[in-house]
């Protein structure tokens, strides 16, 4: 079974490569960033990709965004996210593309190497393997969308509910206009309110706030 591994930590990348090789996998590429991951996948067309969420250059979400690209461009290639974090929004996006051949495991919760290798085999065979903590956080996210917002974003949404414009919010929070625009954009994204020609996202965001 052929694997492309993406992990920016040199030691962890080497350790995982050895574990996978000893477990019977063929690691055809082990790369340190998302750009090289996409190139390696196009070149080798592996059975499964193992990828960290946070990778260079910003160490935020490059890895899992690359995983989404792989799922769209190569739907037959299985993807297993191995991370220290649950990125709720992207985890939901990853599962919404296709539920087969997907795994999301947390590094600190992998108790046995054999369990990890078994999970990876199941993902490569078309199964779905999710850490229980990932499932729990996704359920919380589904039940209460306001949990997705940071405290500052919640404050901005409260001010929006009071009828404040972006200029009014800028004056209330003593921040720049561009900062408020970023907060508002994040609110729309986290509340699943894409741009449309028919709906007023500001009103819809306030309605969601009032419902909760």
PDB file of C-alpha atoms in Angstrom, residues 29 55 60-61 76 94 107 117 130 141-142 157 165 192 206:
ATOM      1  CA  UNK A  29       7.203  10.435  -0.517  1.00  0.00           C
ATOM      2  CA  UNK A  55       2.116  23.230   8.077  1.00  0.00           C
ATOM      3  CA  UNK A  60      -2.380  27.330  10.520  1.00  0.00           C
ATOM      4  CA  UNK A  61      -4.431  25.231   8.112  1.00  0.00           C
ATOM      5  CA  UNK A  76     -10.047   7.777  -5.181  1.00  0.00           C
ATOM      6  CA  UNK A  94     -13.466  17.191   4.527  1.00  0.00           C
ATOM      7  CA  UNK A 107      -1.704  12.527  17.645  1.00  0.00           C
ATOM      8  CA  UNK A 117      -1.694   1.313  11.363  1.00  0.00           C
ATOM      9  CA  UNK A 130     -12.677   9.498  13.282  1.00  0.00           C
ATOM     10  CA  UNK A 141     -20.463  22.696  16.410  1.00  0.00           C
ATOM     11  CA  UNK A 142     -23.629  21.437  14.739  1.00  0.00           C
ATOM     12  CA  UNK A 157     -22.173  40.025  16.292  1.00  0.00           C
ATOM     13  CA  UNK A 165     -22.905  49.519  11.117  1.00  0.00           C
ATOM     14  CA  UNK A 192     -22.174  29.125   6.970  1.00  0.00           C
ATOM     15  CA  UNK A 206     -28.232  38.441  13.471  1.00  0.00           C
TER      16      UNK A 206
END
